Amino acid sequence: MAKVATSIDWQAVRKTRHLKRKMKPPKISKAVKYGLAFFNGVFWILSLLLIVAGYYSITSADTAAIKTTNVFALVLNISVLLLLIGVVMFVISLAGILGTLRENLPLLQFYRACIVLFLGLEFCLMIFCFSFGSYISGVVNRDLPQNTVATYRDDANMQNLLDFLQRHFHCCGVSVAGYLDWSANAYFNCSPSNPSVERCSVPWSCCLHPDNTPIRDTTCGRGVQKLTAVAANEKVHTDGCVSAVVSSIEEHGHIVGASCIAVGFAQGAALYQATRISVLLERMSQKKRKAVKEAPLFSVARLVLLVGLLTGSQSAAEEPDEEEGGKRRKRKRRNDEDGDDKRAKKRRKKDERDRRQNAKGRNVLEQGDVASAEDESDGSSSSSDSDS
C-alpha cells in the first residue's frame, strides 16, 4: 500500500501558536512576585530597626534637644538622620510588599516612582560632587566645624561619632585646619577668657595611642593647640577627618565602587521586576475594561441591574432569578426531548431488528415447505414408474 506524502504548513502552525499565546491570559510569575516581596521585606525590617534606633536616640536621657539653627545642623544630627531614613525606607518598602502581594497597581506605580526618584538623585549627586568639588570643599571647611565640633559636649551622638572617626581614621578635627578646629568648641577654646579646664586641648580620641595599650590616657590632649604642627604631631593626629575619609575612600576605591554598583544593581533589578508586574496588571485591567465596553449596552442583565439600582425594589433582584429559572427549564425540556429522541431511536432499531429476524424465519420456513413439496413430487413419480 503506497504512503501518501503530506506537507506541513509550518507558517500556519507558527501562526496558530502565536494566536494561542496571544489569547492566553497574562499571568504573574510566582518567583518574580515573591522574590520582590522578600527583597522589600528585608529593607522593611531594616527600616524598623533604624526607626527604633533613631527614636531611642532622640528620647534618651543623655541626648540634648534637637537644634534646628540651619538645615546643615539638622541633617548632621544622627538621631534625626536615622529616624528620617527609617521612615522613608519603611513607607517605600511597605508599598512594594503590599503592591506585589496584593497586585495593587497604584502602590506598585508609587514604588516604581520612588525608585526612579532615588536613582535620579544618586546620579545627580554624583555629577554634582564631580563638578563642584572645590565648592563642596569650601562649604565643608567653613560650616562643618561649627555644626559638629561645636556640639561635641552637648550632643552625645555627635560626640560618639567624632570619637569613632578620629580613632579609626587617625585624624583630629574636621576641616583642613585639623586639630585647631577644636577652638570652635566652648570647652576647648584657646582664648584667655575661657575658664574651662580643657582650654587649648583636644579630645582623647585625637591622641597617638598604641593599638596594644589596654588603658587610654584621656588627658593626653591637654594644651596641644598651643603647640606647632610639628610638635603637636608627636602627641596627636593633626590632619582633619574629611581629608582622612577621602583618602581612605580613594585607597579602597575598588570596594567602594563594587558597593555602589551592587546597590545600583539591586535598585535596578527591583525597578525591572516591579515594572514587569505593573505591565501585566495594566494588561489585565485593559482586558477587563475592553470586555465591559464590548458588552451589549441594552442587555437584559444590565437593564435589570440598572432598574434595581434606580428603584431599589425586590422585583428587579428577582428577575434575574426568574430568567435563570426559565433558562434551566428550557435546558431541562431540551434534555428531555433529546432523551425521548434517543429512546425512540432505540425502539425503532429494536423493531427493525425483530422485523428482520421474523422475515429471516419466514424465509427459512418457506424454503422448508418448498423442499418437502419437491420430495413428495419425487416420491410420487418414482412410485408411478414402478407400477408401470
Short mmCIF file of C-alpha atoms in Angstrom, two decimals:
data_model
loop_
_atom_site.label_atom_id
_atom_site.label_comp_id
_atom_site.label_asym_id
_atom_site.label_seq_id
_atom_site.Cartn_x
_atom_site.Cartn_y
_atom_site.Cartn_z
CA MET A 1 0.00 0.00 0.00
CA ALA A 2 1.60 3.30 -1.08
CA LYS A 3 2.19 6.01 1.52
CA VAL A 4 0.56 9.35 0.85
CA ALA A 5 3.10 12.21 1.11
CA THR A 6 1.88 15.04 3.31
CA SER A 7 3.44 18.50 3.63
CA ILE A 8 3.14 20.50 6.87
CA ASP A 9 2.42 24.20 6.62
CA TRP A 10 4.84 25.42 9.30
CA GLN A 11 3.82 29.01 8.79
CA ALA A 12 0.24 28.16 9.69
CA VAL A 13 1.47 26.21 12.71
CA ARG A 14 3.50 29.18 13.95
CA LYS A 15 0.56 31.49 13.36
CA THR A 16 -1.70 29.19 15.36
CA ARG A 17 0.77 29.07 18.26
CA HIS A 18 1.10 32.85 18.19
CA LEU A 19 -2.66 33.24 18.35
CA LYS A 20 -2.85 30.79 21.26
CA ARG A 21 -0.20 32.73 23.18
CA LYS A 22 -1.98 35.98 22.40
CA MET A 23 -5.34 34.63 23.57
CA LYS A 24 -3.82 33.17 26.73
CA PRO A 25 -4.48 35.48 29.72
CA PRO A 26 -1.38 37.13 31.23
CA LYS A 27 -0.08 35.55 34.42
CA ILE A 28 2.36 36.90 37.01
CA SER A 29 5.23 34.59 37.84
CA LYS A 30 5.28 33.48 41.46
CA ALA A 31 9.09 33.59 41.53
CA VAL A 32 9.09 37.25 40.47
CA LYS A 33 6.23 38.11 42.81
CA TYR A 34 7.58 36.52 45.99
CA GLY A 35 11.19 37.42 45.17
CA LEU A 36 10.34 41.12 45.01
CA ALA A 37 8.26 40.82 48.18
CA PHE A 38 11.18 39.17 50.02
CA PHE A 39 13.59 41.86 48.80
CA ASN A 40 11.32 44.61 50.14
CA GLY A 41 10.71 42.65 53.33
CA VAL A 42 14.42 42.72 54.16
CA PHE A 43 14.51 46.51 53.79
CA TRP A 44 11.25 46.82 55.75
CA ILE A 45 12.80 45.02 58.74
CA LEU A 46 15.94 47.17 58.42
CA SER A 47 13.79 50.32 58.38
CA LEU A 48 12.07 49.24 61.60
CA LEU A 49 15.46 48.84 63.27
CA LEU A 50 16.51 52.31 62.10
CA ILE A 51 13.27 53.87 63.38
CA VAL A 52 13.68 52.22 66.78
CA ALA A 53 17.32 53.32 67.00
CA GLY A 54 16.50 56.91 66.00
CA TYR A 55 13.56 57.15 68.38
CA TYR A 56 15.60 55.75 71.27
CA SER A 57 18.44 58.14 70.47
CA ILE A 58 16.09 61.14 70.47
CA THR A 59 14.25 60.20 73.66
CA SER A 60 17.29 59.02 75.60
CA ALA A 61 18.18 60.97 78.72
CA ASP A 62 21.74 61.86 77.68
CA THR A 63 20.73 63.44 74.36
CA ALA A 64 20.31 67.20 74.10
CA ALA A 65 17.37 68.84 72.39
CA ILE A 66 17.47 68.95 68.62
CA LYS A 67 18.93 72.21 67.42
CA THR A 68 17.50 73.45 64.12
CA THR A 69 19.62 76.52 63.60
CA ASN A 70 20.05 75.56 59.93
CA VAL A 71 19.43 72.64 57.58
CA PHE A 72 23.06 71.58 57.76
CA ALA A 73 22.86 71.10 61.51
CA LEU A 74 19.58 69.20 61.24
CA VAL A 75 20.96 66.81 58.62
CA LEU A 76 24.09 66.17 60.69
CA ASN A 77 22.00 65.22 63.71
CA ILE A 78 22.44 61.44 63.87
CA SER A 79 19.12 60.79 65.63
CA VAL A 80 17.09 62.76 63.12
CA LEU A 81 19.01 61.22 60.23
CA LEU A 82 18.35 57.67 61.44
CA LEU A 83 14.66 58.39 62.02
CA LEU A 84 14.22 60.09 58.65
CA ILE A 85 15.94 57.33 56.69
CA GLY A 86 13.97 54.68 58.58
CA VAL A 87 10.59 56.32 57.89
CA VAL A 88 11.33 56.74 54.16
CA MET A 89 12.54 53.14 53.82
CA PHE A 90 9.51 51.90 55.80
CA VAL A 91 6.98 53.64 53.53
CA ILE A 92 8.64 52.62 50.26
CA SER A 93 9.31 49.00 51.22
CA LEU A 94 5.77 48.59 52.63
CA ALA A 95 4.33 49.93 49.37
CA GLY A 96 6.47 47.42 47.47
CA ILE A 97 5.35 44.50 49.66
CA LEU A 98 1.63 45.29 49.56
CA GLY A 99 1.66 46.23 45.88
CA THR A 100 3.40 42.98 44.94
CA LEU A 101 1.45 40.54 47.11
CA ARG A 102 -1.95 42.19 46.61
CA GLU A 103 -1.21 43.00 42.94
CA ASN A 104 -2.19 46.61 43.57
CA LEU A 105 -1.29 48.75 40.57
CA PRO A 106 -1.30 52.21 42.30
CA LEU A 107 1.05 51.01 45.06
CA LEU A 108 3.40 49.47 42.50
CA GLN A 109 3.42 52.68 40.50
CA PHE A 110 4.26 54.65 43.67
CA TYR A 111 7.06 52.17 44.44
CA ARG A 112 8.48 52.49 40.90
CA ALA A 113 8.32 56.28 41.05
CA CYS A 114 10.24 56.29 44.36
CA ILE A 115 12.98 54.03 42.99
CA VAL A 116 13.31 56.15 39.84
CA LEU A 117 13.48 59.29 42.03
CA PHE A 118 16.25 57.83 44.19
CA LEU A 119 18.24 56.67 41.16
CA GLY A 120 17.93 60.15 39.67
CA LEU A 121 19.02 61.81 42.91
CA GLU A 122 22.01 59.49 43.22
CA PHE A 123 23.04 60.24 39.64
CA CYS A 124 22.65 64.00 40.14
CA LEU A 125 24.59 63.85 43.41
CA MET A 126 27.44 62.01 41.71
CA ILE A 127 27.59 64.61 38.92
CA PHE A 128 27.42 67.45 41.46
CA CYS A 129 30.28 66.02 43.53
CA PHE A 130 32.50 65.62 40.47
CA SER A 131 31.64 69.02 39.01
CA PHE A 132 31.65 71.18 42.15
CA GLY A 133 34.30 69.51 44.28
CA SER A 134 36.02 72.78 45.16
CA TYR A 135 32.75 74.43 46.23
CA ILE A 136 31.85 71.46 48.44
CA SER A 137 35.30 71.56 49.98
CA GLY A 138 34.91 75.24 50.80
CA VAL A 139 31.49 74.68 52.40
CA VAL A 140 32.82 71.78 54.45
CA ASN A 141 35.83 73.72 55.71
CA ARG A 142 33.70 76.77 56.58
CA ASP A 143 30.50 75.31 58.06
CA LEU A 144 31.20 71.75 59.16
CA PRO A 145 33.29 72.57 62.27
CA GLN A 146 30.61 74.93 63.57
CA ASN A 147 27.96 72.18 63.30
CA THR A 148 29.98 69.20 64.53
CA VAL A 149 32.90 70.21 66.73
CA ALA A 150 30.91 72.95 68.47
CA THR A 151 28.30 70.41 69.72
CA TYR A 152 30.81 67.80 70.90
CA ARG A 153 29.93 68.11 74.60
CA ASP A 154 26.23 68.93 74.08
CA ASP A 155 25.20 66.04 71.80
CA ALA A 156 26.18 62.54 72.92
CA ASN A 157 25.55 61.09 69.45
CA MET A 158 27.82 63.64 67.78
CA GLN A 159 30.47 63.02 70.44
CA ASN A 160 30.40 59.27 69.78
CA LEU A 161 30.52 59.83 66.02
CA LEU A 162 33.54 62.17 66.18
CA ASP A 163 35.39 59.88 68.58
CA PHE A 164 34.76 56.95 66.25
CA LEU A 165 36.02 58.86 63.19
CA GLN A 166 39.12 60.22 64.96
CA ARG A 167 40.07 56.80 66.35
CA HIS A 168 39.54 54.72 63.21
CA PHE A 169 40.74 57.20 60.59
CA HIS A 170 43.61 58.61 62.71
CA CYS A 171 42.54 62.22 62.39
CA CYS A 172 41.71 65.18 64.61
CA GLY A 173 39.16 67.86 63.83
CA VAL A 174 37.11 68.11 60.67
CA SER A 175 38.43 70.61 58.13
CA VAL A 176 41.89 71.22 56.69
CA ALA A 177 42.79 73.10 59.90
CA GLY A 178 42.94 69.74 61.63
CA TYR A 179 43.41 69.80 65.41
CA LEU A 180 42.92 73.59 65.52
CA ASP A 181 39.20 73.08 64.69
CA TRP A 182 38.61 72.34 68.36
CA SER A 183 38.83 76.03 69.14
CA ALA A 184 35.26 76.21 67.79
CA ASN A 185 34.13 74.28 70.87
CA ALA A 186 33.39 76.28 74.02
CA TYR A 187 35.19 73.79 76.25
CA PHE A 188 38.36 73.51 74.10
CA ASN A 189 38.55 77.16 73.00
CA CYS A 190 42.04 78.56 73.37
CA SER A 191 41.09 82.15 74.24
CA PRO A 192 42.50 83.54 77.53
CA SER A 193 38.99 84.25 78.82
CA ASN A 194 37.98 80.57 78.68
CA PRO A 195 37.72 79.24 82.26
CA SER A 196 37.42 75.59 81.19
CA VAL A 197 39.97 73.04 82.41
CA GLU A 198 40.18 71.71 78.81
CA ARG A 199 41.23 75.08 77.38
CA CYS A 200 43.58 74.70 74.35
CA SER A 201 43.11 70.91 74.47
CA VAL A 202 41.73 68.26 72.09
CA PRO A 203 39.68 65.13 72.86
CA TRP A 204 41.45 61.92 73.88
CA SER A 205 40.43 60.26 70.58
CA CYS A 206 42.95 62.50 68.74
CA CYS A 207 45.93 61.08 70.63
CA LEU A 208 48.54 58.69 69.24
CA HIS A 209 47.51 55.69 71.30
CA PRO A 210 49.34 52.44 70.61
CA ASP A 211 46.97 49.70 69.45
CA ASN A 212 48.10 47.25 72.14
CA THR A 213 47.51 49.63 75.07
CA PRO A 214 44.54 48.44 77.17
CA ILE A 215 44.26 51.71 79.16
CA ARG A 216 43.94 55.02 77.32
CA ASP A 217 45.11 58.35 78.70
CA THR A 218 42.17 60.75 78.47
CA THR A 219 44.36 63.75 79.35
CA CYS A 220 46.86 63.25 76.52
CA GLY A 221 45.43 66.16 74.51
CA ARG A 222 45.90 68.88 77.15
CA GLY A 223 47.47 72.08 75.77
CA VAL A 224 48.03 70.64 72.26
CA GLN A 225 46.57 73.70 70.50
CA LYS A 226 49.38 75.85 71.91
CA LEU A 227 51.95 73.71 70.06
CA THR A 228 53.09 74.00 66.50
CA ALA A 229 52.01 71.43 63.93
CA VAL A 230 55.36 69.60 64.11
CA ALA A 231 55.33 69.45 67.91
CA ALA A 232 51.65 68.51 68.06
CA ASN A 233 52.21 65.72 65.53
CA GLU A 234 54.28 63.90 68.16
CA LYS A 235 51.32 63.72 70.54
CA VAL A 236 48.13 63.74 68.42
CA HIS A 237 46.93 63.33 64.85
CA THR A 238 46.88 66.69 63.14
CA ASP A 239 45.01 66.02 59.86
CA GLY A 240 41.28 66.71 59.53
CA CYS A 241 38.82 63.82 59.31
CA VAL A 242 37.32 64.90 55.97
CA SER A 243 40.64 64.56 54.17
CA ALA A 244 41.33 61.31 56.04
CA VAL A 245 37.99 59.81 54.99
CA VAL A 246 38.52 60.91 51.38
CA SER A 247 42.00 59.35 51.36
CA SER A 248 40.58 56.11 52.78
CA ILE A 249 37.88 56.02 50.10
CA GLU A 250 40.49 56.55 47.38
CA GLU A 251 42.64 53.82 48.90
CA HIS A 252 39.75 51.35 48.96
CA GLY A 253 38.19 52.59 45.75
CA HIS A 254 37.52 49.10 44.37
CA ILE A 255 35.45 48.16 47.43
CA VAL A 256 33.51 51.44 47.35
CA GLY A 257 32.92 51.10 43.61
CA ALA A 258 31.74 47.50 43.96
CA SER A 259 29.37 48.52 46.76
CA CYS A 260 27.90 51.34 44.68
CA ILE A 261 27.46 49.01 41.70
CA ALA A 262 25.77 46.40 43.91
CA VAL A 263 23.36 48.99 45.34
CA GLY A 264 22.57 50.33 41.87
CA PHE A 265 22.08 46.81 40.51
CA ALA A 266 19.70 45.93 43.37
CA GLN A 267 17.66 49.07 42.76
CA GLY A 268 17.61 48.42 39.01
CA ALA A 269 16.52 44.79 39.50
CA ALA A 270 13.72 45.85 41.86
CA LEU A 271 12.60 48.51 39.37
CA TYR A 272 12.64 45.98 36.50
CA GLN A 273 10.59 43.38 38.38
CA ALA A 274 8.10 45.98 39.60
CA THR A 275 7.75 47.24 36.02
CA ARG A 276 7.06 43.70 34.76
CA ILE A 277 4.32 43.15 37.32
CA SER A 278 2.83 46.60 36.63
CA VAL A 279 2.71 45.96 32.88
CA LEU A 280 0.93 42.63 33.41
CA LEU A 281 -1.58 44.24 35.77
CA GLU A 282 -2.22 47.02 33.25
CA ARG A 283 -2.87 44.45 30.51
CA MET A 284 -5.30 42.57 32.74
CA SER A 285 -7.16 45.76 33.64
CA GLN A 286 -7.30 46.79 29.98
CA LYS A 287 -8.83 43.44 29.03
CA LYS A 288 -11.45 43.81 31.74
CA ARG A 289 -12.32 47.33 30.57
CA LYS A 290 -12.47 46.12 26.97
CA ALA A 291 -14.82 43.28 27.92
CA VAL A 292 -17.11 45.73 29.69
CA LYS A 293 -17.11 48.09 26.70
CA GLU A 294 -17.79 45.30 24.21
CA ALA A 295 -20.76 44.01 26.22
CA PRO A 296 -24.18 44.91 24.73
CA LEU A 297 -25.35 48.24 26.03
CA PHE A 298 -29.02 47.26 26.41
CA SER A 299 -28.64 43.67 27.55
CA VAL A 300 -31.32 42.19 29.83
CA ALA A 301 -28.94 41.68 32.77
CA ARG A 302 -27.64 45.25 32.59
CA LEU A 303 -31.16 46.63 32.29
CA VAL A 304 -32.31 44.60 35.31
CA LEU A 305 -29.35 45.81 37.39
CA LEU A 306 -29.99 49.39 36.36
CA VAL A 307 -33.66 49.16 37.32
CA GLY A 308 -32.73 47.57 40.63
CA LEU A 309 -30.27 50.34 41.41
CA LEU A 310 -32.70 53.09 40.50
CA THR A 311 -35.89 51.76 42.12
CA GLY A 312 -34.41 49.63 44.89
CA SER A 313 -37.33 47.20 44.60
CA GLN A 314 -37.04 43.49 45.14
CA SER A 315 -38.66 42.69 41.83
CA ALA A 316 -35.53 43.83 40.00
CA ALA A 317 -33.46 41.43 42.03
CA GLU A 318 -35.94 38.58 41.43
CA GLU A 319 -36.00 38.97 37.63
CA PRO A 320 -32.52 37.53 37.09
CA ASP A 321 -33.57 34.51 39.16
CA GLU A 322 -36.72 34.08 37.07
CA GLU A 323 -34.65 34.41 33.91
CA GLU A 324 -32.21 31.80 35.20
CA GLY A 325 -35.14 29.56 36.14
CA GLY A 326 -36.58 29.89 32.65
CA LYS A 327 -33.23 29.00 31.16
CA ARG A 328 -32.99 25.96 33.39
CA ARG A 329 -36.50 24.83 32.42
CA LYS A 330 -35.68 25.24 28.74
CA ARG A 331 -32.47 23.29 29.23
CA LYS A 332 -34.34 20.52 31.06
CA ARG A 333 -37.02 20.39 28.37
CA ARG A 334 -34.34 20.17 25.70
CA ASN A 335 -32.63 17.38 27.59
CA ASP A 336 -35.95 15.54 27.95
CA GLU A 337 -36.59 15.89 24.24
CA ASP A 338 -33.13 14.63 23.50
CA GLY A 339 -33.75 11.70 25.83
CA ASP A 340 -37.08 10.94 24.12
CA ASP A 341 -35.39 11.06 20.73
CA LYS A 342 -32.73 8.65 21.91
CA ARG A 343 -35.34 6.24 23.35
CA ALA A 344 -37.38 6.44 20.15
CA LYS A 345 -34.28 5.67 18.08
CA LYS A 346 -33.50 2.66 20.27
CA ARG A 347 -37.12 1.45 19.96
CA ARG A 348 -37.03 1.79 16.17
CA LYS A 349 -33.75 -0.07 16.00
CA LYS A 350 -35.19 -2.89 18.11
CA ASP A 351 -38.36 -3.12 15.98
CA GLU A 352 -36.24 -3.20 12.82
CA ARG A 353 -34.09 -5.95 14.30
CA ASP A 354 -37.20 -8.00 15.24
CA ARG A 355 -38.68 -7.44 11.80
CA ARG A 356 -35.51 -8.70 10.15
CA GLN A 357 -35.42 -11.76 12.36
CA ASN A 358 -39.10 -12.54 11.61
CA ALA A 359 -38.51 -12.11 7.89
CA LYS A 360 -35.50 -14.42 8.08
CA GLY A 361 -37.62 -17.04 9.94
CA ARG A 362 -40.37 -16.87 7.35
CA ASN A 363 -37.85 -17.34 4.54
CA VAL A 364 -36.48 -20.40 6.27
CA LEU A 365 -40.00 -21.89 6.67
CA GLU A 366 -40.87 -21.18 3.05
CA GLN A 367 -37.68 -22.83 1.87
CA GLY A 368 -38.54 -25.89 4.06
CA ASP A 369 -42.05 -26.16 2.56
CA VAL A 370 -40.64 -25.99 -0.97
CA ALA A 371 -38.12 -28.71 -0.20
CA SER A 372 -40.82 -31.02 1.26
CA ALA A 373 -43.06 -30.44 -1.75
CA GLU A 374 -40.22 -31.37 -4.11
CA ASP A 375 -39.56 -34.54 -2.10
CA GLU A 376 -43.22 -35.53 -2.32
CA SER A 377 -43.30 -34.97 -6.07
CA ASP A 378 -40.16 -37.04 -6.48
CA GLY A 379 -41.72 -39.87 -4.42
CA SER A 380 -44.94 -39.91 -6.44
CA SER A 381 -43.02 -40.02 -9.73
CA SER A 382 -40.88 -42.91 -8.56
CA SER A 383 -43.99 -44.92 -7.47
CA SER A 384 -45.71 -44.42 -10.79
CA ASP A 385 -42.65 -45.70 -12.59
CA SER A 386 -42.57 -48.82 -10.50
CA ASP A 387 -46.24 -49.57 -11.18
CA SER A 388 -45.75 -49.32 -14.88
#
